mmCIF file of C-alpha atoms in Angstrom:
data_model
loop_
_atom_site.group_PDB
_atom_site.id
_atom_site.type_symbol
_atom_site.label_atom_id
_atom_site.label_comp_id
_atom_site.label_asym_id
_atom_site.label_seq_id
_atom_site.Cartn_x
_atom_site.Cartn_y
_atom_site.Cartn_z
ATOM 1 C CA VAL A 1 -48.624 92.463 -19.180
ATOM 2 C CA LEU A 2 -45.180 91.705 -20.585
ATOM 3 C CA VAL A 3 -42.060 93.795 -20.076
ATOM 4 C CA ALA A 4 -38.615 93.281 -21.627
ATOM 5 C CA GLY A 5 -35.494 95.330 -20.957
ATOM 6 C CA ILE A 6 -31.925 95.162 -19.745
ATOM 7 C CA SER A 7 -30.488 94.473 -16.300
ATOM 8 C CA THR A 8 -27.002 95.804 -15.618
ATOM 9 C CA ALA A 9 -24.357 94.793 -13.109
ATOM 10 C CA GLN A 10 -21.366 96.754 -11.800
ATOM 11 C CA THR A 11 -19.230 94.929 -14.349
ATOM 12 C CA ALA A 12 -19.668 95.124 -18.127
ATOM 13 C CA ASP A 13 -22.323 92.412 -17.925
ATOM 14 C CA VAL A 14 -25.707 93.441 -19.393
ATOM 15 C CA ASP A 15 -28.532 90.864 -19.344
ATOM 16 C CA VAL A 16 -31.952 90.706 -21.000
ATOM 17 C CA LEU A 17 -34.768 90.616 -18.453
ATOM 18 C CA THR A 18 -38.311 89.552 -19.416
ATOM 19 C CA GLN A 19 -41.114 89.765 -16.870
ATOM 20 C CA LYS A 20 -44.785 88.864 -16.913
ATOM 21 C CA LEU A 21 -46.909 91.066 -14.649
ATOM 22 C CA ASP A 22 -50.380 90.470 -13.235
ATOM 23 C CA PRO A 23 -52.584 93.065 -14.994
ATOM 24 C CA ALA A 24 -54.778 93.486 -11.914
ATOM 25 C CA THR A 25 -52.044 94.075 -9.328
ATOM 26 C CA GLY A 26 -48.832 94.721 -11.257
ATOM 27 C CA ASN A 27 -47.134 91.968 -9.268
ATOM 28 C CA THR A 28 -44.481 89.851 -10.997
ATOM 29 C CA VAL A 29 -45.807 86.469 -12.187
ATOM 30 C CA TRP A 30 -42.470 85.206 -13.492
ATOM 31 C CA THR A 31 -39.050 86.469 -14.569
ATOM 32 C CA SER A 32 -36.828 85.114 -17.332
ATOM 33 C CA ARG A 33 -33.226 86.245 -17.763
ATOM 34 C CA LEU A 34 -30.861 85.896 -20.705
ATOM 35 C CA ASP A 35 -27.196 85.911 -19.688
ATOM 36 C CA GLY A 36 -25.006 84.980 -22.639
ATOM 37 C CA ASP A 37 -22.373 82.266 -22.530
ATOM 38 C CA THR A 38 -19.547 84.791 -22.199
ATOM 39 C CA ASN A 39 -21.293 86.942 -19.548
ATOM 40 C CA LEU A 40 -20.917 90.033 -21.689
ATOM 41 C CA ARG A 41 -23.589 92.259 -23.187
ATOM 42 C CA ASP A 42 -27.084 91.028 -24.130
ATOM 43 C CA TYR A 43 -29.729 93.295 -25.638
ATOM 44 C CA PRO A 44 -33.480 92.843 -26.261
ATOM 45 C CA SER A 45 -34.938 93.876 -29.596
ATOM 46 C CA SER A 46 -38.487 92.491 -29.965
ATOM 47 C CA VAL A 47 -41.064 90.577 -27.939
ATOM 48 C CA ILE A 48 -44.371 89.069 -29.111
ATOM 49 C CA PHE A 49 -47.005 86.512 -28.121
ATOM 50 C CA ASP A 50 -47.429 83.509 -30.383
ATOM 51 C CA SER A 51 -50.834 82.068 -31.342
ATOM 52 C CA ALA A 52 -50.968 80.013 -28.116
ATOM 53 C CA GLY A 53 -50.093 82.958 -25.872
ATOM 54 C CA ASN A 54 -46.487 81.917 -25.267
ATOM 55 C CA VAL A 55 -43.803 84.592 -25.246
ATOM 56 C CA VAL A 56 -41.177 84.886 -27.983
ATOM 57 C CA THR A 57 -38.269 87.270 -27.552
ATOM 58 C CA ALA A 58 -35.487 88.316 -29.911
ATOM 59 C CA GLY A 59 -32.255 90.053 -29.094
ATOM 60 C CA LEU A 60 -28.498 89.905 -29.358
ATOM 61 C CA THR A 61 -25.752 88.389 -27.264
ATOM 62 C CA GLU A 62 -22.105 89.368 -27.434
ATOM 63 C CA VAL A 63 -19.654 86.594 -28.315
ATOM 64 C CA GLY A 64 -16.091 87.815 -28.551
ATOM 65 C CA TYR A 65 -16.152 90.741 -30.972
ATOM 66 C CA ASP A 66 -19.409 89.694 -32.631
ATOM 67 C CA MET A 67 -23.109 89.869 -31.820
ATOM 68 C CA ASP A 68 -25.219 86.731 -32.263
ATOM 69 C CA VAL A 69 -29.003 86.802 -32.680
ATOM 70 C CA VAL A 70 -30.924 84.948 -29.935
ATOM 71 C CA ILE A 71 -34.531 83.782 -30.341
ATOM 72 C CA ARG A 72 -36.219 82.378 -27.218
ATOM 73 C CA LYS A 73 -39.665 80.855 -26.711
ATOM 74 C CA ILE A 74 -40.916 81.100 -23.113
ATOM 75 C CA ASN A 75 -43.875 79.194 -21.665
ATOM 76 C CA ARG A 76 -46.631 81.612 -20.785
ATOM 77 C CA ALA A 77 -47.679 79.897 -17.547
ATOM 78 C CA ASN A 78 -44.423 79.705 -15.598
ATOM 79 C CA GLY A 79 -41.709 81.479 -17.599
ATOM 80 C CA THR A 80 -39.655 78.347 -18.323
ATOM 81 C CA MET A 81 -37.826 78.305 -21.644
ATOM 82 C CA ALA A 82 -39.308 76.010 -24.314
ATOM 83 C CA TRP A 83 -36.386 76.516 -26.692
ATOM 84 C CA GLU A 84 -33.578 78.886 -27.574
ATOM 85 C CA LYS A 85 -31.877 79.367 -30.942
ATOM 86 C CA ARG A 86 -28.781 81.395 -31.745
ATOM 87 C CA PHE A 87 -27.241 82.292 -35.056
ATOM 88 C CA HIS A 88 -24.682 84.742 -36.316
ATOM 89 C CA ALA A 89 -26.252 87.313 -38.614
ATOM 90 C CA GLN A 90 -24.493 90.554 -37.785
ATOM 91 C CA ASP A 91 -21.047 92.005 -37.430
ATOM 92 C CA SER A 92 -20.258 93.837 -34.193
ATOM 93 C CA SER A 93 -19.012 96.889 -36.097
ATOM 94 C CA ASN A 94 -22.595 97.656 -37.136
ATOM 95 C CA ASP A 95 -24.475 99.814 -34.617
ATOM 96 C CA ASP A 96 -27.971 98.807 -35.798
ATOM 97 C CA TYR A 97 -29.050 95.623 -34.049
ATOM 98 C CA SER A 98 -32.765 95.513 -34.861
ATOM 99 C CA VAL A 99 -34.451 92.119 -34.975
ATOM 100 C CA GLY A 100 -38.106 91.873 -36.042
ATOM 101 C CA LEU A 101 -40.522 89.109 -34.961
ATOM 102 C CA GLY A 102 -43.830 87.818 -36.277
ATOM 103 C CA ALA A 103 -46.087 84.864 -35.385
ATOM 104 C CA ALA A 104 -47.777 82.429 -37.781
ATOM 105 C CA THR A 105 -51.228 81.039 -36.964
ATOM 106 C CA ASN A 106 -49.754 77.580 -36.173
ATOM 107 C CA GLY A 107 -47.285 79.042 -33.667
ATOM 108 C CA ASP A 108 -44.241 79.198 -35.948
ATOM 109 C CA VAL A 109 -42.048 82.277 -35.555
ATOM 110 C CA TYR A 110 -40.853 84.626 -38.278
ATOM 111 C CA VAL A 111 -37.562 86.468 -37.796
ATOM 112 C CA ALA A 112 -36.123 89.364 -39.800
ATOM 113 C CA CYS A 113 -32.850 91.183 -39.209
ATOM 114 C CA HIS A 114 -29.763 92.690 -40.756
ATOM 115 C CA SER A 115 -27.174 90.152 -41.910
ATOM 116 C CA GLU A 116 -23.608 91.240 -42.524
ATOM 117 C CA GLU A 117 -21.820 88.254 -43.998
ATOM 118 C CA SER A 118 -18.604 90.221 -44.499
ATOM 119 C CA SER A 119 -17.468 93.835 -44.752
ATOM 120 C CA SER A 120 -18.659 93.886 -48.375
ATOM 121 C CA ASP A 121 -21.671 91.554 -48.173
ATOM 122 C CA ASN A 122 -24.628 93.122 -46.379
ATOM 123 C CA ARG A 123 -28.132 91.618 -46.676
ATOM 124 C CA LEU A 124 -31.571 91.183 -45.175
ATOM 125 C CA TYR A 125 -32.197 87.924 -43.315
ATOM 126 C CA LEU A 126 -35.679 86.411 -43.201
ATOM 127 C CA ALA A 127 -36.511 83.027 -41.637
ATOM 128 C CA ARG A 128 -39.301 80.857 -40.238
ATOM 129 C CA PHE A 129 -38.739 78.752 -37.095
ATOM 130 C CA ALA A 130 -40.911 75.764 -36.099
ATOM 131 C CA ALA A 131 -43.194 76.275 -33.099
ATOM 132 C CA ALA A 132 -42.399 73.032 -31.272
ATOM 133 C CA SER A 133 -38.634 72.768 -31.775
ATOM 134 C CA GLY A 134 -37.369 76.141 -32.941
ATOM 135 C CA ASN A 135 -35.733 74.453 -35.928
ATOM 136 C CA VAL A 136 -35.416 76.444 -39.145
ATOM 137 C CA VAL A 137 -38.279 75.728 -41.570
ATOM 138 C CA TRP A 138 -36.792 77.997 -44.248
ATOM 139 C CA GLN A 139 -34.440 80.951 -44.403
ATOM 140 C CA LYS A 140 -33.217 83.432 -46.979
ATOM 141 C CA ARG A 141 -30.602 86.172 -47.176
ATOM 142 C CA PHE A 142 -31.131 88.697 -49.950
ATOM 143 C CA LEU A 143 -30.795 92.263 -51.187
ATOM 144 C CA PRO A 144 -33.640 94.064 -52.978
ATOM 145 C CA ALA A 145 -32.887 94.899 -56.602
ATOM 146 C CA GLY A 146 -30.603 97.895 -57.031
ATOM 147 C CA VAL A 147 -29.654 98.047 -53.350
ATOM 148 C CA ILE A 148 -26.065 98.000 -52.087
ATOM 149 C CA TYR A 149 -26.787 97.533 -48.382
ATOM 150 C CA GLU A 150 -29.556 97.929 -45.786
ATOM 151 C CA ARG A 151 -30.321 98.769 -42.140
ATOM 152 C CA ARG A 152 -33.145 98.632 -39.585
ATOM 153 C CA ALA A 153 -35.364 95.674 -40.441
ATOM 154 C CA ARG A 154 -38.999 95.817 -39.248
ATOM 155 C CA MET A 155 -41.592 93.081 -39.716
ATOM 156 C CA GLN A 156 -45.249 92.134 -39.206
ATOM 157 C CA ALA A 157 -47.248 88.990 -40.091
ATOM 158 C CA ASP A 158 -50.934 88.929 -41.014
ATOM 159 C CA ALA A 159 -53.588 86.331 -40.128
ATOM 160 C CA ALA A 160 -52.910 84.381 -43.328
ATOM 161 C CA GLY A 161 -49.240 83.960 -42.478
ATOM 162 C CA ASN A 162 -47.957 86.506 -44.987
ATOM 163 C CA ILE A 163 -44.933 88.519 -43.922
ATOM 164 C CA TYR A 164 -44.443 92.249 -44.393
ATOM 165 C CA LEU A 165 -40.833 93.388 -44.190
ATOM 166 C CA ALA A 166 -39.562 96.977 -44.149
ATOM 167 C CA ALA A 167 -36.011 98.283 -44.024
ATOM 168 C CA THR A 168 -33.874 101.290 -44.773
ATOM 169 C CA VAL A 169 -31.972 100.591 -47.990
ATOM 170 C CA TYR A 170 -29.117 102.348 -49.737
ATOM 171 C CA PRO A 171 -29.036 102.153 -53.542
ATOM 172 C CA GLY A 172 -25.729 104.001 -53.810
ATOM 173 C CA SER A 173 -24.634 107.618 -53.560
ATOM 174 C CA SER A 174 -28.184 108.998 -53.866
ATOM 175 C CA GLY A 175 -29.097 108.621 -50.186
ATOM 176 C CA SER A 176 -31.413 106.078 -48.555
ATOM 177 C CA SER A 177 -34.952 104.866 -49.245
ATOM 178 C CA ILE A 178 -37.537 102.743 -47.432
ATOM 179 C CA TYR A 179 -38.069 99.214 -48.751
ATOM 180 C CA ILE A 180 -41.325 97.290 -48.177
ATOM 181 C CA GLY A 181 -41.819 93.682 -49.249
ATOM 182 C CA LYS A 182 -44.650 91.169 -48.871
ATOM 183 C CA PHE A 183 -43.704 87.486 -48.643
ATOM 184 C CA GLY A 184 -45.855 84.374 -48.541
ATOM 185 C CA PRO A 185 -45.764 81.866 -45.651
ATOM 186 C CA ASN A 186 -43.091 79.882 -47.531
ATOM 187 C CA GLY A 187 -40.851 82.944 -48.030
ATOM 188 C CA THR A 188 -41.785 83.607 -51.660
ATOM 189 C CA ALA A 189 -41.707 87.304 -52.561
ATOM 190 C CA LEU A 190 -45.208 88.513 -53.560
ATOM 191 C CA TRP A 191 -44.406 92.181 -54.123
ATOM 192 C CA GLU A 192 -41.684 94.709 -53.304
ATOM 193 C CA LYS A 193 -41.713 98.517 -53.199
ATOM 194 C CA THR A 194 -39.259 101.280 -52.390
ATOM 195 C CA PHE A 195 -40.239 104.741 -51.202
ATOM 196 C CA ARG A 196 -38.617 108.117 -50.694
ATOM 197 C CA ASP A 197 -40.242 111.537 -50.532
ATOM 198 C CA PRO A 198 -40.683 112.564 -54.200
ATOM 199 C CA SER A 199 -39.455 116.096 -53.594
ATOM 200 C CA PRO A 200 -35.792 116.511 -54.646
ATOM 201 C CA VAL A 201 -35.256 118.492 -51.439
ATOM 202 C CA TYR A 202 -35.355 115.263 -49.423
ATOM 203 C CA ARG A 203 -32.221 113.207 -49.871
ATOM 204 C CA SER A 204 -32.892 110.209 -47.621
ATOM 205 C CA ALA A 205 -35.595 108.228 -45.817
ATOM 206 C CA GLN A 206 -35.263 106.044 -42.694
ATOM 207 C CA ILE A 207 -37.733 103.397 -41.487
ATOM 208 C CA SER A 208 -39.043 103.693 -37.911
ATOM 209 C CA ALA A 209 -42.127 101.470 -37.628
ATOM 210 C CA LEU A 210 -44.360 99.110 -39.610
ATOM 211 C CA ALA A 211 -47.984 98.201 -38.832
ATOM 212 C CA LEU A 212 -50.929 96.408 -40.473
ATOM 213 C CA THR A 213 -54.508 97.679 -40.459
ATOM 214 C CA PRO A 214 -57.498 95.334 -39.878
ATOM 215 C CA SER A 215 -58.324 95.660 -43.595
ATOM 216 C CA GLY A 216 -54.835 94.479 -44.593
ATOM 217 C CA ASP A 217 -53.240 97.776 -45.584
ATOM 218 C CA VAL A 218 -49.636 98.496 -44.620
ATOM 219 C CA LEU A 219 -48.626 101.588 -42.643
ATOM 220 C CA VAL A 220 -44.992 102.678 -42.647
ATOM 221 C CA THR A 221 -43.632 105.505 -40.503
ATOM 222 C CA GLY A 222 -40.171 106.968 -40.882
ATOM 223 C CA THR A 223 -38.174 110.142 -41.294
ATOM 224 C CA THR A 224 -37.108 112.064 -44.378
ATOM 225 C CA GLU A 225 -34.075 114.315 -44.348
ATOM 226 C CA SER A 226 -33.444 117.560 -46.191
ATOM 227 C CA SER A 227 -30.241 119.575 -46.105
ATOM 228 C CA GLN A 228 -31.383 121.264 -42.885
ATOM 229 C CA ASP A 229 -34.240 119.384 -41.227
ATOM 230 C CA TYR A 230 -35.825 116.004 -40.487
ATOM 231 C CA TYR A 231 -39.525 115.305 -41.049
ATOM 232 C CA MET A 232 -41.756 112.435 -39.977
ATOM 233 C CA ARG A 233 -43.729 110.717 -42.729
ATOM 234 C CA THR A 234 -46.430 108.021 -42.582
ATOM 235 C CA VAL A 235 -47.326 106.224 -45.821
ATOM 236 C CA LYS A 236 -50.185 103.792 -46.430
ATOM 237 C CA PHE A 237 -49.776 100.931 -48.935
ATOM 238 C CA GLY A 238 -52.413 98.467 -50.113
ATOM 239 C CA GLY A 239 -51.631 95.071 -48.639
ATOM 240 C CA GLY A 240 -53.140 92.904 -51.366
#
């Protein structure tokens, strides 16, 4: 059993706490803590097991007025850190700090998040990190066609190493839509779709979750907004 959350102090310090629990007793096997260099705020976003059963966590650490993305690989047996990588992909003025994780069959780690290069340059960030070292194998920052900016990246990887990325995207003044893209293990785009409820009553759509079925189909859950109400929608896409 793996648990990740935040641990607060009486000061402004907020740390990321990851614990492995014995499934039989609930007792703590090991604890790993992320306390950023500046002892400010640190937030968890995603946690997964890689193909060898090691723990990979993603989150954010506050550095000055910015938030840096932190990816950490933790040894499953004793909780010691195998490697840690940090990079700046978001501006602190943005209140959506989602970071998605996926695992390749060889233990490499996929990362997806929002990347705000400047106040006018807002993109999706997708990267693959090597299992042994955490070094970047490849990375890309991009915007889907016709999109001005995006929010809330979600990601899953299938057994073949393909990556499925979903996000809330904004094409302009017409509200938001849900973007879904499939990428190969080398980051090449295989297909891309956008979705919003076809009824003109619904003016926006927001991504909440992304999942893959055993047969390879893609399930996306989110909300659609009318002038008065919000509705939950789940859409199934063919994964091939």
